[in-house]
Tab-separated table of C-alpha atoms in Angstrom:
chain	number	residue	atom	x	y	z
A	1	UNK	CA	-17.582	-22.357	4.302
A	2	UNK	CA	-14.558	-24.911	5.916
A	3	UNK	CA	-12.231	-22.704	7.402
A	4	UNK	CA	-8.403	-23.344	7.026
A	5	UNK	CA	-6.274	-23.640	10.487
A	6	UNK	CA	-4.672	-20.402	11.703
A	7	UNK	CA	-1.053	-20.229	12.592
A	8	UNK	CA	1.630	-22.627	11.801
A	9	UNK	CA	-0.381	-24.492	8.749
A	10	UNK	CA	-1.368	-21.454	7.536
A	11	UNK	CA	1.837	-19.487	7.593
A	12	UNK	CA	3.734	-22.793	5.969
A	13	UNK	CA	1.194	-22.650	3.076
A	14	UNK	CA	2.378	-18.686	2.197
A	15	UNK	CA	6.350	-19.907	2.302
A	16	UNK	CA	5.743	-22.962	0.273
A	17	UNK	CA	4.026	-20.842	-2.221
A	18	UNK	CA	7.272	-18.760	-3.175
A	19	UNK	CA	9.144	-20.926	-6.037
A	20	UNK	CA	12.249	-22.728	-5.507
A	21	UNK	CA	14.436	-19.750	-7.128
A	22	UNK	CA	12.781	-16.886	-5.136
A	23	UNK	CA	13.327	-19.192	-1.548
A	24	UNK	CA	17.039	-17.923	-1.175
A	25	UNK	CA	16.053	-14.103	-1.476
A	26	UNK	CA	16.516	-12.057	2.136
A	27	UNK	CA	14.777	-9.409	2.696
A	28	UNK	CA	17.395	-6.229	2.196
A	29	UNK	CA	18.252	-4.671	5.347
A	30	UNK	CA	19.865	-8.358	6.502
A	31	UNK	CA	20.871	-8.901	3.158
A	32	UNK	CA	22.343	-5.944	2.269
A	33	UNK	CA	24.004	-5.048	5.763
A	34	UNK	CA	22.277	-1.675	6.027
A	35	UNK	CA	20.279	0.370	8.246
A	36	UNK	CA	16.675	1.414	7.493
A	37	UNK	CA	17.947	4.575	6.316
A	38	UNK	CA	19.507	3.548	3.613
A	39	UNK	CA	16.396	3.059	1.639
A	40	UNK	CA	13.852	4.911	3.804
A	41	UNK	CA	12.827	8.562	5.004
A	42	UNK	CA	10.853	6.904	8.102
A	43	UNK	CA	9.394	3.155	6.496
A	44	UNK	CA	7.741	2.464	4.728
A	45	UNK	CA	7.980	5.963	3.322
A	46	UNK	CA	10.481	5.634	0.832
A	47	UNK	CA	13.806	8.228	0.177
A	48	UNK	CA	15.048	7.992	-3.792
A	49	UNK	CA	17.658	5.452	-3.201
A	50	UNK	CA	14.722	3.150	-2.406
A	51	UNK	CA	12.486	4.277	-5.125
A	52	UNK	CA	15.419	3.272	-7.217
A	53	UNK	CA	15.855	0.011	-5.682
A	54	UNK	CA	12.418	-0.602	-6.709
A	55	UNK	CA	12.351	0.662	-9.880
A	56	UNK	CA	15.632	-1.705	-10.482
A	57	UNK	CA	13.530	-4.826	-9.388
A	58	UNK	CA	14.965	-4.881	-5.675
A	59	UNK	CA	18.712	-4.644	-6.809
A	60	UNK	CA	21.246	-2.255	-5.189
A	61	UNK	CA	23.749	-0.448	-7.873
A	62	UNK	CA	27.429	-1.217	-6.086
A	63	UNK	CA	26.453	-2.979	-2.791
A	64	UNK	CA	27.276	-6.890	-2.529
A	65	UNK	CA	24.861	-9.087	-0.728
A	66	UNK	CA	25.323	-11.554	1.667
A	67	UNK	CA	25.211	-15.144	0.412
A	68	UNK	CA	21.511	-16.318	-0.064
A	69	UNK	CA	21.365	-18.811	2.722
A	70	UNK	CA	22.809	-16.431	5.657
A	71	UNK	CA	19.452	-14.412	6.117
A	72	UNK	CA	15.510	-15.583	5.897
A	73	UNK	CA	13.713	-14.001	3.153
A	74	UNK	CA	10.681	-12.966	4.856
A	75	UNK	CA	10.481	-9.831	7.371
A	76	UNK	CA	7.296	-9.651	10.012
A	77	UNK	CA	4.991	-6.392	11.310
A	78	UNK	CA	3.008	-6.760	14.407
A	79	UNK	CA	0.796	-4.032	15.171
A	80	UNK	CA	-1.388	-3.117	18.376
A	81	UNK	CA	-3.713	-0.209	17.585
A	82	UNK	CA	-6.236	1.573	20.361
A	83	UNK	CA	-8.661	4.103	18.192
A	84	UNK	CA	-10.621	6.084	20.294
A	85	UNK	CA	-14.338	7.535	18.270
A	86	UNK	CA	-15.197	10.260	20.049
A	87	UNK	CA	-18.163	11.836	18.168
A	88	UNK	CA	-19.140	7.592	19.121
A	89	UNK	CA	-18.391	7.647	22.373
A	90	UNK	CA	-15.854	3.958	21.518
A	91	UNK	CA	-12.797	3.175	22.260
A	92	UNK	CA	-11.285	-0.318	21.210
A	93	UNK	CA	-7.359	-1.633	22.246
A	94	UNK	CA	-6.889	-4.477	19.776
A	95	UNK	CA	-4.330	-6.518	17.792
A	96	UNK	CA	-4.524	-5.459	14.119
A	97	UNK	CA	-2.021	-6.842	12.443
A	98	UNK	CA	0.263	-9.606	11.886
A	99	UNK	CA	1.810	-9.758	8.570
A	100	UNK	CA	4.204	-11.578	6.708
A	101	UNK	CA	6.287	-10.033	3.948
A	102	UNK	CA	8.830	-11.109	1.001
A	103	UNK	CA	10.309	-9.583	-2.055
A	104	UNK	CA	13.024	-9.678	-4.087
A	105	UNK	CA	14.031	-10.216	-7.492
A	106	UNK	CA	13.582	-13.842	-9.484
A	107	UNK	CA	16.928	-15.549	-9.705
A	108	UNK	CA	18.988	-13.904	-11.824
A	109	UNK	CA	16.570	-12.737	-14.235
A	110	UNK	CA	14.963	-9.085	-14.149
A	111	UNK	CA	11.645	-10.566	-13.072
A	112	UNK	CA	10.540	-9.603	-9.371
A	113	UNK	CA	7.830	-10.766	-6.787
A	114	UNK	CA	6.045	-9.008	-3.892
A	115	UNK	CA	3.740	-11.244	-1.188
A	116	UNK	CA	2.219	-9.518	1.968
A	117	UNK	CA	-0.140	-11.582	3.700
A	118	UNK	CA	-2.207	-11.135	6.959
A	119	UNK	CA	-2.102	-14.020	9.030
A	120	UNK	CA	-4.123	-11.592	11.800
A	121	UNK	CA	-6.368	-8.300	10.205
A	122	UNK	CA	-9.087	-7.119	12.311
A	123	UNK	CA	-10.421	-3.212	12.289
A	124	UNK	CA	-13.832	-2.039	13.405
A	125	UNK	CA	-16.726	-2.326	11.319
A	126	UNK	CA	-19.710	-0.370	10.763
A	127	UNK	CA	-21.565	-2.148	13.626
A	128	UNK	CA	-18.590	-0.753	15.750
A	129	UNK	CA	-17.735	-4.202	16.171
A	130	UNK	CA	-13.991	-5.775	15.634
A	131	UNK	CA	-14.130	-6.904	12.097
A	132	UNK	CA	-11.993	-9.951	11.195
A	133	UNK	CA	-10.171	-10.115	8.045
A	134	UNK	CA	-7.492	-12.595	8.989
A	135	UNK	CA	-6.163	-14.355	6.345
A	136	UNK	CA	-5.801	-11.642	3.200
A	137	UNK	CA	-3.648	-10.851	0.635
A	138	UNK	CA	-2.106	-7.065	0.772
A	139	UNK	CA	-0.760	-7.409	-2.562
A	140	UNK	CA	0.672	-10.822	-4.203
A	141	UNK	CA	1.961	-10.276	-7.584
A	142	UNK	CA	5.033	-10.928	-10.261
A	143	UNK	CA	6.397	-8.528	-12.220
A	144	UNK	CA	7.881	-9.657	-15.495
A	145	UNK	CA	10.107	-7.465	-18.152
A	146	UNK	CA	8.909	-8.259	-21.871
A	147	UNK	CA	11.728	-6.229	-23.151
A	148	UNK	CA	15.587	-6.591	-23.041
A	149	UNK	CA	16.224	-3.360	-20.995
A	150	UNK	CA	13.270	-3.986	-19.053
A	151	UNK	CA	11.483	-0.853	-19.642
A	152	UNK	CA	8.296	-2.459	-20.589
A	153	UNK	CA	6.947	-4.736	-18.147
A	154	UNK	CA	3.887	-6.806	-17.116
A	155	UNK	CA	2.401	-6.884	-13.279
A	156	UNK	CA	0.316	-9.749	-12.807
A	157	UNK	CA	-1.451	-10.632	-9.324
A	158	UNK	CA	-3.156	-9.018	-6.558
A	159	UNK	CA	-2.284	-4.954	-6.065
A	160	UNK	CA	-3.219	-1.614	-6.060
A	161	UNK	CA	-4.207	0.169	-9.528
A	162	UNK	CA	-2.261	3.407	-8.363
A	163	UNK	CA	1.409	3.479	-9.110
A	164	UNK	CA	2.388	7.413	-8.758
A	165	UNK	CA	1.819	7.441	-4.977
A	166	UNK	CA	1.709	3.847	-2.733
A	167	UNK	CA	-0.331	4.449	-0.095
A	168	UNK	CA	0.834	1.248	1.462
A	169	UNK	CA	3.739	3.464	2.137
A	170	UNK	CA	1.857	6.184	4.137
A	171	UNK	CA	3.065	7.518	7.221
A	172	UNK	CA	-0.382	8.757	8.138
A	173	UNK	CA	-2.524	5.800	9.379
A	174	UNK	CA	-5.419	6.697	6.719
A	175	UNK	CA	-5.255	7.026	3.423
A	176	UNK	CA	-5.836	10.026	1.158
A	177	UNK	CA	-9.699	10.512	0.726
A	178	UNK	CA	-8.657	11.379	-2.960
A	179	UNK	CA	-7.724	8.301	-3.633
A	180	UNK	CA	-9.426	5.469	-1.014
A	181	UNK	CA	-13.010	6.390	-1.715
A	182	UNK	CA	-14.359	4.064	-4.067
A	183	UNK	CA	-17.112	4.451	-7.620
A	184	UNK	CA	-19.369	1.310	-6.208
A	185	UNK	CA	-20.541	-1.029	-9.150
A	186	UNK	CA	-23.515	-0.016	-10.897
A	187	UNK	CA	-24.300	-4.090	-10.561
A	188	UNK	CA	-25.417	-6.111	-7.388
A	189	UNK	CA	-23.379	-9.235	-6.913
A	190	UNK	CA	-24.947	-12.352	-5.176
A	191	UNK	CA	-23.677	-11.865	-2.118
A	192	UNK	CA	-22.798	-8.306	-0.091
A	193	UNK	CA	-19.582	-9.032	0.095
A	194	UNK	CA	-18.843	-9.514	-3.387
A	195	UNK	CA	-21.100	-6.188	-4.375
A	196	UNK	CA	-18.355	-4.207	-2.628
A	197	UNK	CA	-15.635	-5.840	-3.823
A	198	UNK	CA	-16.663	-4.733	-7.552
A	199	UNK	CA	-16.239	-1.080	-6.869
A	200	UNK	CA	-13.219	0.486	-7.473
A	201	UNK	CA	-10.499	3.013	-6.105
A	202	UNK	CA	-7.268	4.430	-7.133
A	203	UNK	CA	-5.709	3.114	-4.048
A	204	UNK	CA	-7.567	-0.581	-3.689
A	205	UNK	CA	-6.102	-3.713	-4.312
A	206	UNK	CA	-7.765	-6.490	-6.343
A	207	UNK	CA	-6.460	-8.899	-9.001
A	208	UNK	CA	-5.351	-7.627	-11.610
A	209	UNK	CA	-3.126	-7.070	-14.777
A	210	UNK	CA	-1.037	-4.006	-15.755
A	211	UNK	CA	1.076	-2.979	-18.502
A	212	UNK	CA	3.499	-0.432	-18.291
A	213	UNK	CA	5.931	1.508	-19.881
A	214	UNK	CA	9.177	3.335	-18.490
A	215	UNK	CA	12.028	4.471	-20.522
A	216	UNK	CA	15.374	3.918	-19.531
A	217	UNK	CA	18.526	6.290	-20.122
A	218	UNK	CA	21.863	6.321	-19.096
A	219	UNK	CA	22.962	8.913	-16.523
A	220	UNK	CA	19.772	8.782	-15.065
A	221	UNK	CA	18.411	7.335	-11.523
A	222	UNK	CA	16.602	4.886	-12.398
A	223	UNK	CA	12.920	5.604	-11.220
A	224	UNK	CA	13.537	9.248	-12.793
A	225	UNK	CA	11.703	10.030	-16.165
A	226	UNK	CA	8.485	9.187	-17.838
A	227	UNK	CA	5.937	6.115	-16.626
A	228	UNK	CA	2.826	5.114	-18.064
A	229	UNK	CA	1.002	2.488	-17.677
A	230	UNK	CA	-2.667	0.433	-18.235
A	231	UNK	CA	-4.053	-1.642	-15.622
A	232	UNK	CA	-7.178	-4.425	-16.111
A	233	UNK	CA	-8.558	-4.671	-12.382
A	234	UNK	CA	-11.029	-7.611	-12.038
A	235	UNK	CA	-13.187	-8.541	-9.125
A	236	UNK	CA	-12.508	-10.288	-6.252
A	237	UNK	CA	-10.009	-10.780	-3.482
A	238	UNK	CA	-6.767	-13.339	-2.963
A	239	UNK	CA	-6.869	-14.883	0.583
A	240	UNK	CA	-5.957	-17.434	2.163
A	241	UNK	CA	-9.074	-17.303	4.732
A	242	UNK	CA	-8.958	-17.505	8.461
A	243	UNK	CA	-12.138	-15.516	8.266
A	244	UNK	CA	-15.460	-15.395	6.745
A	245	UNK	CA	-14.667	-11.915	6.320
A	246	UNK	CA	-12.100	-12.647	4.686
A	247	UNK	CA	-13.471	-15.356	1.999
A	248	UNK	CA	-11.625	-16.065	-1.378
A	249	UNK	CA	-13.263	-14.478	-4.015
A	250	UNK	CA	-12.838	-14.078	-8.146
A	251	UNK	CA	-15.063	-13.282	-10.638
A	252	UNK	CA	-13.665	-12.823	-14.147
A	253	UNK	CA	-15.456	-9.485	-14.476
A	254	UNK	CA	-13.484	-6.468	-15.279
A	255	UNK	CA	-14.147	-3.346	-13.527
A	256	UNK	CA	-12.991	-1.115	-16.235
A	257	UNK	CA	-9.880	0.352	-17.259
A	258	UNK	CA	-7.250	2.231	-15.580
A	259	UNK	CA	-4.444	4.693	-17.182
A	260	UNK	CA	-1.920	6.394	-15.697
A	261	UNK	CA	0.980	9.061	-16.380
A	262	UNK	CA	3.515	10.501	-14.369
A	263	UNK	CA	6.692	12.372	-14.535
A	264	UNK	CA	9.450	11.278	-11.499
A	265	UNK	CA	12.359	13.853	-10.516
A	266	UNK	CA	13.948	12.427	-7.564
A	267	UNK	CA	11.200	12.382	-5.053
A	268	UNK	CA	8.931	14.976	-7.039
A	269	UNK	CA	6.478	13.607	-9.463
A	270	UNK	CA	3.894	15.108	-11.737
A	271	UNK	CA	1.025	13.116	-13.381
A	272	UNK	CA	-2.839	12.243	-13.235
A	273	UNK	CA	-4.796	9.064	-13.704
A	274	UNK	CA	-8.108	8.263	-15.195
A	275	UNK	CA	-10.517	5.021	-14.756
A	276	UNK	CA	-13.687	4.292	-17.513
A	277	UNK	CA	-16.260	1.236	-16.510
A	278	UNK	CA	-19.737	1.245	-17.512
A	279	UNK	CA	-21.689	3.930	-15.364
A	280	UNK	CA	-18.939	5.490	-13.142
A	281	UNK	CA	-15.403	6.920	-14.207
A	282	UNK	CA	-12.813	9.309	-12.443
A	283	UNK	CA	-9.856	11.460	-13.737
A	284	UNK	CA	-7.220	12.999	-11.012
A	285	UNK	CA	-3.811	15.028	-11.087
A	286	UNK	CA	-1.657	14.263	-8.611
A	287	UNK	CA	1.660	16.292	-7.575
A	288	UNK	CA	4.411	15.102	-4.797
A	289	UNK	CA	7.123	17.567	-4.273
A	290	UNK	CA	10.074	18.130	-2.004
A	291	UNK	CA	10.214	21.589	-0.757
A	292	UNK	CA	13.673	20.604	1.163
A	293	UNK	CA	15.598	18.083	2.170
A	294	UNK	CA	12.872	18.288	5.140
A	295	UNK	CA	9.819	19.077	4.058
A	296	UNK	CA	7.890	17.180	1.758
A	297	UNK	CA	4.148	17.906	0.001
A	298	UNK	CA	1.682	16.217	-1.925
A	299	UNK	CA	-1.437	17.110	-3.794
A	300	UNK	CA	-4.067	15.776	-5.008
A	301	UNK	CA	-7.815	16.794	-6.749
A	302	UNK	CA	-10.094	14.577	-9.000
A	303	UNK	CA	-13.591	14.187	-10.465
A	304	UNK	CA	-16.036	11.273	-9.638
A	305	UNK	CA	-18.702	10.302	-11.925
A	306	UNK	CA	-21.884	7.809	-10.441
A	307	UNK	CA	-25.245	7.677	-12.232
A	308	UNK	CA	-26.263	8.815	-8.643
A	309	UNK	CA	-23.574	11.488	-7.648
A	310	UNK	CA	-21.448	13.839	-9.480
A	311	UNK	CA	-18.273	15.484	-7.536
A	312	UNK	CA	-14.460	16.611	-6.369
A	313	UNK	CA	-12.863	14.993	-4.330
A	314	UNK	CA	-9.336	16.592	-2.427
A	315	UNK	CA	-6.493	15.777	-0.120
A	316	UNK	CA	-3.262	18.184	0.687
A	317	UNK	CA	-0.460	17.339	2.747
A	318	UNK	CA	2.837	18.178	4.031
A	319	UNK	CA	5.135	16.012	5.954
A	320	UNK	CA	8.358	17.357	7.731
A	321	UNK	CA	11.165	15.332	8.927
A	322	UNK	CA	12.275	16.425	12.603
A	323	UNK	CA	15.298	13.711	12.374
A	324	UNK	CA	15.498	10.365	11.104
A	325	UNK	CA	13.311	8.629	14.503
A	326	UNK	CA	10.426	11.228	13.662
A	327	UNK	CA	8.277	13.207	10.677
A	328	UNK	CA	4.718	15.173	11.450
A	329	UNK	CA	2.673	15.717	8.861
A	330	UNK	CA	-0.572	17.264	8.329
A	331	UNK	CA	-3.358	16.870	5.769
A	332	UNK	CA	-6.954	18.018	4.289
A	333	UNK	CA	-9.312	15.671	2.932
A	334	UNK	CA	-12.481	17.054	1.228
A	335	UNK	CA	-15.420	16.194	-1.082
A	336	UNK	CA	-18.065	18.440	-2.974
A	337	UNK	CA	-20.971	15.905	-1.931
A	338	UNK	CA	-23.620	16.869	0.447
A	339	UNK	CA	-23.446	16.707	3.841
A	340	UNK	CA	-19.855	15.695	4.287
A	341	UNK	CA	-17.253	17.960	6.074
A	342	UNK	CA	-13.607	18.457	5.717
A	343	UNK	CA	-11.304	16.391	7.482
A	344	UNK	CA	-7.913	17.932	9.367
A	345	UNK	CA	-5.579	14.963	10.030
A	346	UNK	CA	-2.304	15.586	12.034
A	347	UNK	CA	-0.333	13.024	12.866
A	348	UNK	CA	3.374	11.846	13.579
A	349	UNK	CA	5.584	8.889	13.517
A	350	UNK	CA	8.494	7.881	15.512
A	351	UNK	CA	11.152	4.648	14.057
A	352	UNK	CA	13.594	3.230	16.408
A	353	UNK	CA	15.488	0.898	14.334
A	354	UNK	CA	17.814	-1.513	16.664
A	355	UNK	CA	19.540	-5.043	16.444
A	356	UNK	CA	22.795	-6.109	14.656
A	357	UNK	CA	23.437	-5.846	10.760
A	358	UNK	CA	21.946	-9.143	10.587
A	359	UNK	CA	18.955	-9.055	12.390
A	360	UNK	CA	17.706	-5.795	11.754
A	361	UNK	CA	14.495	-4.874	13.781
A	362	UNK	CA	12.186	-1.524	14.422
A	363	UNK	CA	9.463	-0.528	16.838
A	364	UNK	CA	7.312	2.263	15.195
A	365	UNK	CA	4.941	4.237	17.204
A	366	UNK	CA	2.113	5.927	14.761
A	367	UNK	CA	-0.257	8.678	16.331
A	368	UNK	CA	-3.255	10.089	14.058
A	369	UNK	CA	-5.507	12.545	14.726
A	370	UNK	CA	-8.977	13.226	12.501
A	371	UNK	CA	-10.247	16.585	13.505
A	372	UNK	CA	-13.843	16.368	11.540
A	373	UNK	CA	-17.689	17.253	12.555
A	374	UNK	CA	-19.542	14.310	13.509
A	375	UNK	CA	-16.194	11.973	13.067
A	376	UNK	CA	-13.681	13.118	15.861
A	377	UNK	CA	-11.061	10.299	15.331
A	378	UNK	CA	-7.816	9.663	17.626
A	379	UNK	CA	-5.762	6.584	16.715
A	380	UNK	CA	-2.336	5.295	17.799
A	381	UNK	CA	-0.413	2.074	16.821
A	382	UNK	CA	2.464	0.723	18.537
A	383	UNK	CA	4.103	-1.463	15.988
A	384	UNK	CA	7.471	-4.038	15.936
A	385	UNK	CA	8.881	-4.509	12.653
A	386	UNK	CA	11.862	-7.622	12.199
């Protein structure tokens, strides 16, 4: 397969993909004139004023915005990560990530677009090797109101199927085993990595389209109330590749169909979600609640069905906010299958936001710790954020 050129051809094909009207947005700490806190516990984790902001299609009630052309619309996150295995005996110091990000709303209409792309993704594989992904889509999508008040919408693009918790805003650097393991496709595809990319989790990305439904009332914030929504995931993977690894793929095969309900009080949220394709389904509940001001939990338990395997699949957390530079947290991942243990994860994270108004900037220090038989993981990433 021809490979595209890294770097500058490759980053000036993402920012000549955003349309003409969407070129002007900044992204909203320049644009707005406001510290991370404004919108963030510790980022990405999200406070309600940002949940709002999203849930108002990246629009601030009552702040004014800098003119379009003072700021550049796209923010960037470099990470260096050393993950020491040491039921493995490894340990690897590597460059994981650089990223490019934009969002915004579309003009002036209510429509809004999201594009995170890695120009630089490497982890380590199964062969304990550095696997390179450089080159992939995070999430790339448009989200477009089909009614007047905008409280039914369509998502079309590249995301995540799970709405009621984004795991892209984790402070942990793993994601909840209750929602990142995956029902793998009853179906071999013609090529490995095509196979994998037809399974499906809650919490992985693929194209796809989703409908969904929110009500919206006066005198209320405007992520609280009711959401439901449907969501068509198909196969395959958006890219731009720097990477075999990373390969564009799409077949016009549907996975199956996901549903989702939730409740949203602030930053407490009841709900479950349930996924049907031929041969495997799931069904989960799903609680976040804050405790205090401080101290935030989460919950989750659901039921995986394979032709080969039947079971349960949990993760419990907590997260506590020391001040507004650090949170530790704490959670329990387990599964009813054979021969896998529980998994203890403590970790904490540390923001330093610093720069002027204008060119806002944040170094982010992430430390993980998997406490688990025969998969003793210790992880830190030192990331800069601008």
């Amino acid at each position: 397969m021809r490979r595209l050129r890294p770097g500058t051809i490759a980053i000036a094909v993402v920012l000549a993909a955003l349309p003409a009207t969407l070129s002007a947005t900044p992204q909203f700490a320049r644009k707005y004139q406001v510290d991370c806190a404004y919108c963030h516990v510790a980022p990405p984790r999200l406070n309600a004023r940002g949940v709002a902001f999203l849930a108002n299609n990246y629009r601030f009630e009552g702040l004014q915005p800098l003119p379009s052309h003072s700021t550049v619309p796209v923010a960037v996150w470099n990470t260096f990560d050393v993950e020491r295995r040491h039921t493995a005996d490894l340990t690897k110091g590597f460059p994981s990530r650089v990223e490019l990000i934009s969002a915004g709303s579309i003009g002036a209409t209510q429509a809004a677009y999201f594009i995170e792309w890695r120009a630089l993704s490497l982890n380590i594989g199964g062969n304990r090797r550095l696997l390179n992904r450089s080159g992939r889509f995070e999430d790339l999508f448009v989200k477009l109101p089909l009614t007047r008040d905008g409280s039914l919408a369509v998502t079309a693009g590249q995301f995540r199927a799970l709405n009621q918790i984004d795991v892209s805003q984790r402070l942990s650097l793993s994601e909840p085993l209750a929602f990142s393991n995956s029902l793998p496709s009853p179906d071999a595809a013609r090529t490995s990595r095509l196979t994998s990319l037809r399974a499906f989790s809650p919490s992985g990305r693929q194209p796809a389209l989703r409908f969904e439904y929110q009500p919206r009332a006066e005198g209320r914030a405007g992520a609280d109330g009711w959401y439901t929504g449907v969501t068509l995931p198909l196969t395959g993977e958006l890219t731009i590749p720097l990477a075999d690894a990373a390969s564009f793929e799409f077949e016009a095969r549907l996975k199956g169909v996901f549903a989702e309900a939730y409740l949203r009080k602030g930053m407490s949220t009841f709900g479950g979600h349930a996924f049907a394709g031929r041969d495997r389904r799931l069904g989960s509940v799903v609680v976040t609640h804050d405790l205090t001001s401080r101290l935030a939990l989460v919950g989750a338990v659901g039921r995986f069905w394979t032709p080969a395997a039947v079971d349960t699949r949990f993760s419990a957390g907590a997260e506590y906010t020391v001040s507004r530079f650090l949170i530790g947290g704490l959670r329990v991942d387990d599964r009813t299958a054979p021969n896998v243990d529980p998994a203890l994860l403590l970790y904490g994270n540390v923001h330093v936001p610093f720069g002027p108004a204008t060119f806002r900037q944040a170094l982010r220090l992430q430390v993980e710790q998997r406490v688990q038989r025969r998969n003793h993981v210790t992880t830190v990433g030192l990331s800069h954020i601008f």
